[in-house]
Amino acid sequence: MNKRKIYNFFSNKVFLFTLISILAGLIIGAVILLFAGFNPLRAYAIIISGVLGRFKYISYTIIKATPLILTGLSITFAFRTGLFNIGAEGQFIIGAITATAVGYFLHLPAIIHIPVVIISATIAAGLWGGIAGFLKAKFGVHEVISTIMLNWIALYFQNYLVYMDGFQKPGGETSYSIQPTASIKLFGEWKLSDAGFAWFNSNPFLRDLFKTPVNFGFLFAIVAAVIVWYILKHTTLGYKLRAVGFNKNAAEYGGINVSKSMIISMTIAGGLAGLAGAVQVMGVTHNVSLLAAMEGFGFDGIAVALIGNCTAIGSVFAGLLFGALKYGGTKIQPAMGAPSEIINIVIGTIVFFIAIPRMISLLIKRFSKKDRL
Amino acid sequence: MLRKRTILFISVLVIVLVIAGCGQAKKETKIKVAMVTDVGGVNDQSFNQSAWEGLQRAEKELGVKISYVESNQDADYKPNMETLFDAGNDLIWGIGFKMAETLGEVAKLNPEQKYAGIDCFFENPTPNLVGILFKEQEPSFLVGYIAGKMTKAKKVGFVGGMDFFVIHKFHYGFMAGVKYANPECKILAQYADSFTDAAKGKAIANQMYKNGADIVFHAAGGVGDGVIEAAKEQNKFAIGVDRDQNDLAPANVITSAMKRVDNAMFNLTEDLVKGEYPGGTNVVYGLKEGAVGIAPTSDKHVPQDILDEVDKVKEMIISGELVVPSSLEDYKKWMK
Amino acid sequence: MIDNVALILGTTLMYSTPLIFTAMGGVISENSGVINIGLEGMMVIGAFTGATIGYFTGNPWIAFIGAGFAGAIFGLLHAIACVSFGANQVVSGIAINFLGPGLALFLSRIFFDGATMTLSINLDNKMPRPLSGVFSQDSFMYYFLGNRYATVYIALILVFLLWYVLYKTKLGLRIRAVGEHPTAADTLGIDVYKIRYLSVIFSGVFAGFGGAALSLAIVSNFRPTLVSGHGFIALAAMIFGKWKPQGALLACLLFGGAQGITVFLGQYDFKVSSQILSMIPYVLTMVILVGFVGRASAPAADGIPYDKEQKY
């Protein structure tokens, strides 16, 4: 029975198309590398061994993927309700600042502190996202404009807060770091203490693995993905939201409160992106710093959502793929001197092919005709 | 049928790639030095680029093997450090003050690996770590002196990128230099809150020129492109930063406050080759060490007598007779 | 005081110009029924191409047209996906936002010896400033128009032309018909595919011009951060302007004006921090949207792929 199931899974059309798109992205990337005088096979080999070669690399890939999975989920959620959340970037920022502030100013035992930080960051970012939903529902302001504007406002807001006395680390361009009780890093402090150091040194494998900021963030991302999947698939709320996304007018006719659905959807989407910001702060950076430009977590999240076909499970895998490409891609520069921009071209091509399933099915038709000959 | 084929094809491709990846191991005997850029990237026309040029010089003259990794986000620093660690480098550089925390941590975790950081200060550096700092206020003072002497309007301007301590060193060093040369000179200062928005830099510079300033100094990265462009259009003067920016507008950029990250990188690499790596210290580079200064093209616009005076001021700074302020408080004290 | 007003107006024009071009790209594409989120990516490739050709040929006009051409190639790509293959238009646009910058930086490294920044073009080889030297120094008109590049006027002319084409010509009627009711348009014998291809390609051309207006006029080189977000602001302006050329123009001017005011206020020592000042343009846009503009609706068939075989 399992065989059958696995076969069905792989023969799923969407999954197949996604695989073909990824392949197409890699091929186009290879062609461009070839034109530029680099050996594409070597480049990809470096990426693959740079991602899977050691446990440490896998760990980094997961750490890199975690916030992207969450912003991907945020965009997925809004998409399902027919809303385009370009604002994940700003919601991420709001989540990150809130997490830093709550993590630094409050002094609580870890068991309470961690949930308090997560919940407050999620709520703050949810409200931030909710603004766009509210403006759309009440004033008909297109969410694309409002979220773009909110992104910039959030960016300057973060810079404003980082300068505040009592929050800014003196003589730096970052805020104070969160209290250790708010950290979700595994052995964060202990790792650097003498005892921890000695212990890790006696075990090269663990030492290697725990050099990375291993943290619980990925678990949060998985839990969030399951919740998103559950809400969308198995609750009346999810049904209503999807109905609005599918056909606004029909949903309204069917008695669904469209305005409320939009606000709820954007709030949840904002919360998810905020969770991404919180997880990044609690697990990796421990503080927020002055931003000279957008960091791109939200924008990359759009690509993640799209590669994941706007499903919760898809976002997890797409986030991992994205994290792997981004992390592995940095390794081709030092190893062979090829510009790492190639990764953006590969990602762009993958997304492009994902946009055109019809072309892929056309290709498949040809392919299968030859099959019969 | 088709699906099986596709899956087969993909699997084969993946296997081929993995095998190709395994056949790459080679042993190098040369000394290897590598660097992690900050989010500006290696060709930022600023300190990252200068750092890379320093390493390129080391490659040519000292025969070391060099490479770099670029960072796109602050969160990339650590994995990038690890990438270079795994590549088996003798010395790994972190470029930019944002890297300090990461460097401190990785140096502790990898005691056998040598590290160094540009613009980084370490409180208790481990023996495998060197911090390198620049006195940006000193070249800023010198270009401020030039501006104070050359302004006809008795008004000059400063455009900062973002309002924080690194840029303050340029800001207040410059102001002190201007006042030192010309106590009556007024200084307009404005921050763009960006290192990227060239149009905003241009608008701010236009406004300063309109308000009567005739020389504008910038410490603002990409925003500075707009400042220099405004000078070019209105045929006013501008002062560049970090590297000699005269090439951006040969007729208008009279001098630049240069930070010779390349020299610092080269020197330390040379020390490493000689076996004199100064582990566990913070090295401060100023005029004295020849790691900061004014642009060599300054003589195109600045009259020789002013340059002679600048040399005298430079001597005074080097001898310690003149201490240049690097923050608002220092500046206020200095003015008294 | 009056000088300050002139300077703010001047800054407004300077700041708005790249946005206006790009927003017109959005207008033409979306009026034909194809969403174009990829404006940012098209702008980046335009800015890069403009700066590169400008540097190597020394002729701003060839460079400007080249930038439009580069934008057109990406427009064509978007059109192939969206028109011929019924792609999800948002997805294809996002792809272009990855491809544009990726390709621009990649090519820059090849043309400029590993650098992601192109070399500076000197003043004589940049776009001309038609009214430079016409007005006496320090006059109102000097600050307002004296330093403005040809791109400013071209942008304004483009808005007028696009308005004229869309609302006063047969072609415009066809474009709008295709954007509102492609099926009906088809029955009337309009080639929906052809019209959409044309519109989307021109969308790329205009966005490419927008990028070049940055790299050939506002500054004289390309660097990776040059465009950072202008394309998205233009997209917002287009929606703000209710998908109409004249509306988008006003939205772009509003945004540029707010930047002008921010820069103007920034010269004074306020208690308000500069970060809060920097928020002004974005907050203002939202306030105006809520208070004065109200509901916006896209062309009816915007975003819906048209498939001849699936009529009715």
mmCIF file of C-alpha atoms in Angstrom, chain A residues 7 10-11 16 19-20 23 41-42 44-46 48-49 54 56-57 60 64 156 159 163 169 171-173 177 185 191-192 197 201 207 211-213 280 284-285 287 289-293 295-297 300 326-327 330-331 333-334 340-341 364 367-368 371, chain B residues 1-7 9-10 13-14 16-18 20-22 24 39 52 65-70 72-76 78-80 82-87 97-98 101 104-105 108-112 162-165 192-197 200:
data_model
loop_
_atom_site.group_PDB
_atom_site.id
_atom_site.type_symbol
_atom_site.label_atom_id
_atom_site.label_comp_id
_atom_site.label_asym_id
_atom_site.label_seq_id
_atom_site.Cartn_x
_atom_site.Cartn_y
_atom_site.Cartn_z
ATOM 1 C CA TYR A 7 3.807 6.566 -6.365
ATOM 2 C CA PHE A 10 5.376 11.541 -6.909
ATOM 3 C CA SER A 11 2.979 11.399 -9.766
ATOM 4 C CA LEU A 16 6.137 16.989 -10.922
ATOM 5 C CA LEU A 19 10.539 19.359 -9.927
ATOM 6 C CA ILE A 20 10.737 20.162 -13.609
ATOM 7 C CA LEU A 23 15.518 21.317 -13.010
ATOM 8 C CA LEU A 41 28.876 20.784 -12.847
ATOM 9 C CA ARG A 42 31.623 21.787 -10.514
ATOM 10 C CA TYR A 44 26.591 22.553 -8.489
ATOM 11 C CA ALA A 45 28.787 19.915 -6.940
ATOM 12 C CA ILE A 46 30.194 22.549 -4.624
ATOM 13 C CA ILE A 48 25.502 20.133 -3.037
ATOM 14 C CA SER A 49 28.495 19.115 -0.967
ATOM 15 C CA ARG A 54 28.464 17.677 6.816
ATOM 16 C CA LYS A 56 27.026 21.338 10.312
ATOM 17 C CA TYR A 57 26.109 22.403 6.781
ATOM 18 C CA TYR A 60 23.117 25.957 8.685
ATOM 19 C CA LYS A 64 18.821 29.759 6.992
ATOM 20 C CA TYR A 156 12.412 53.482 9.793
ATOM 21 C CA ASN A 159 15.970 52.444 13.145
ATOM 22 C CA TYR A 163 18.543 54.768 18.645
ATOM 23 C CA LYS A 169 23.760 49.328 23.108
ATOM 24 C CA GLY A 171 28.625 52.875 21.167
ATOM 25 C CA GLY A 172 27.012 50.481 18.719
ATOM 26 C CA GLU A 173 24.460 50.327 15.984
ATOM 27 C CA SER A 177 20.751 41.648 23.298
ATOM 28 C CA LYS A 185 19.550 28.740 20.962
ATOM 29 C CA LYS A 191 28.873 26.736 24.487
ATOM 30 C CA LEU A 192 31.198 29.661 25.078
ATOM 31 C CA PHE A 197 34.001 24.492 25.614
ATOM 32 C CA ASN A 201 36.162 19.811 22.434
ATOM 33 C CA ARG A 207 31.493 20.372 18.518
ATOM 34 C CA LYS A 211 29.233 25.553 16.285
ATOM 35 C CA THR A 212 26.188 26.564 14.316
ATOM 36 C CA PRO A 213 23.531 28.518 16.169
ATOM 37 C CA GLN A 280 15.412 34.920 13.953
ATOM 38 C CA VAL A 284 20.237 33.650 15.703
ATOM 39 C CA THR A 285 20.854 37.369 16.081
ATOM 40 C CA ASN A 287 19.300 41.738 18.827
ATOM 41 C CA SER A 289 20.491 46.458 14.306
ATOM 42 C CA LEU A 290 20.277 49.577 12.250
ATOM 43 C CA LEU A 291 18.879 48.701 8.834
ATOM 44 C CA ALA A 292 20.303 50.478 5.820
ATOM 45 C CA ALA A 293 18.108 48.487 3.469
ATOM 46 C CA GLU A 295 16.982 42.421 4.460
ATOM 47 C CA GLY A 296 14.784 40.478 2.063
ATOM 48 C CA PHE A 297 13.202 37.882 4.358
ATOM 49 C CA ASP A 300 12.323 35.804 -0.474
ATOM 50 C CA LYS A 326 21.240 30.633 -0.726
ATOM 51 C CA TYR A 327 23.584 29.020 1.758
ATOM 52 C CA THR A 330 27.845 31.479 -1.134
ATOM 53 C CA LYS A 331 30.362 28.681 -1.409
ATOM 54 C CA GLN A 333 32.613 32.223 -4.919
ATOM 55 C CA PRO A 334 35.511 31.251 -2.652
ATOM 56 C CA SER A 340 27.108 33.985 -6.468
ATOM 57 C CA GLU A 341 24.453 36.114 -8.243
ATOM 58 C CA ILE A 364 5.536 16.644 -21.231
ATOM 59 C CA PHE A 367 8.094 13.869 -24.221
ATOM 60 C CA SER A 368 5.472 11.187 -23.760
ATOM 61 C CA ASP A 371 7.886 7.579 -25.407
ATOM 62 C CA MET B 1 6.049 5.579 -18.134
ATOM 63 C CA LEU B 2 6.974 9.167 -18.470
ATOM 64 C CA ARG B 3 6.985 9.794 -14.738
ATOM 65 C CA LYS B 4 9.293 6.941 -14.059
ATOM 66 C CA ARG B 5 11.587 8.271 -16.681
ATOM 67 C CA THR B 6 11.595 11.736 -15.259
ATOM 68 C CA ILE B 7 12.323 10.478 -11.799
ATOM 69 C CA PHE B 9 16.560 11.185 -15.026
ATOM 70 C CA ILE B 10 16.523 13.427 -11.982
ATOM 71 C CA LEU B 13 21.546 13.834 -12.472
ATOM 72 C CA VAL B 14 21.728 14.190 -8.724
ATOM 73 C CA VAL B 16 26.319 12.548 -11.139
ATOM 74 C CA LEU B 17 26.515 15.873 -9.388
ATOM 75 C CA VAL B 18 27.310 14.311 -6.052
ATOM 76 C CA ALA B 20 31.455 15.174 -9.372
ATOM 77 C CA GLY B 21 31.517 16.940 -6.038
ATOM 78 C CA CYS B 22 33.559 14.284 -4.363
ATOM 79 C CA GLN B 24 37.527 17.809 -6.022
ATOM 80 C CA VAL B 39 26.382 43.404 3.356
ATOM 81 C CA TRP B 52 39.876 43.019 -1.348
ATOM 82 C CA LYS B 65 46.183 32.389 -2.075
ATOM 83 C CA ILE B 66 43.114 34.580 -1.550
ATOM 84 C CA SER B 67 39.326 34.300 -1.690
ATOM 85 C CA TYR B 68 36.234 35.983 -0.322
ATOM 86 C CA VAL B 69 32.587 35.332 0.572
ATOM 87 C CA GLU B 70 29.929 38.026 0.333
ATOM 88 C CA ASN B 72 23.657 39.477 2.026
ATOM 89 C CA GLN B 73 22.250 39.763 5.516
ATOM 90 C CA ASP B 74 23.697 40.216 8.977
ATOM 91 C CA ALA B 75 22.742 36.626 9.705
ATOM 92 C CA ASP B 76 25.136 35.447 6.979
ATOM 93 C CA LYS B 78 28.592 33.325 10.882
ATOM 94 C CA PRO B 79 27.908 30.707 8.215
ATOM 95 C CA ASN B 80 30.276 32.556 5.894
ATOM 96 C CA GLU B 82 32.422 28.734 8.853
ATOM 97 C CA THR B 83 32.590 28.272 5.090
ATOM 98 C CA LEU B 84 36.029 29.837 5.043
ATOM 99 C CA PHE B 85 37.057 27.897 8.127
ATOM 100 C CA ASP B 86 36.180 24.651 6.387
ATOM 101 C CA ALA B 87 38.060 25.730 3.288
ATOM 102 C CA PHE B 97 32.283 46.691 12.553
ATOM 103 C CA LYS B 98 29.142 44.574 12.321
ATOM 104 C CA GLU B 101 30.508 39.978 17.689
ATOM 105 C CA GLY B 104 34.732 37.133 18.915
ATOM 106 C CA GLU B 105 32.569 34.046 19.058
ATOM 107 C CA LYS B 108 36.688 31.317 20.787
ATOM 108 C CA LEU B 109 35.145 28.257 19.178
ATOM 109 C CA ASN B 110 38.077 27.626 16.833
ATOM 110 C CA PRO B 111 41.193 28.372 18.870
ATOM 111 C CA GLU B 112 43.484 26.959 16.200
ATOM 112 C CA MET B 162 23.022 57.025 8.837
ATOM 113 C CA ASP B 163 23.265 58.707 12.184
ATOM 114 C CA PHE B 164 25.569 56.466 14.292
ATOM 115 C CA PHE B 165 29.027 56.394 15.775
ATOM 116 C CA ALA B 192 19.969 60.891 4.672
ATOM 117 C CA ASP B 193 18.916 57.886 6.781
ATOM 118 C CA SER B 194 20.069 55.639 4.022
ATOM 119 C CA PHE B 195 23.223 54.395 2.382
ATOM 120 C CA THR B 196 21.457 53.702 -0.883
ATOM 121 C CA ASP B 197 19.085 56.510 -1.877
ATOM 122 C CA LYS B 200 17.972 61.834 -1.629
#
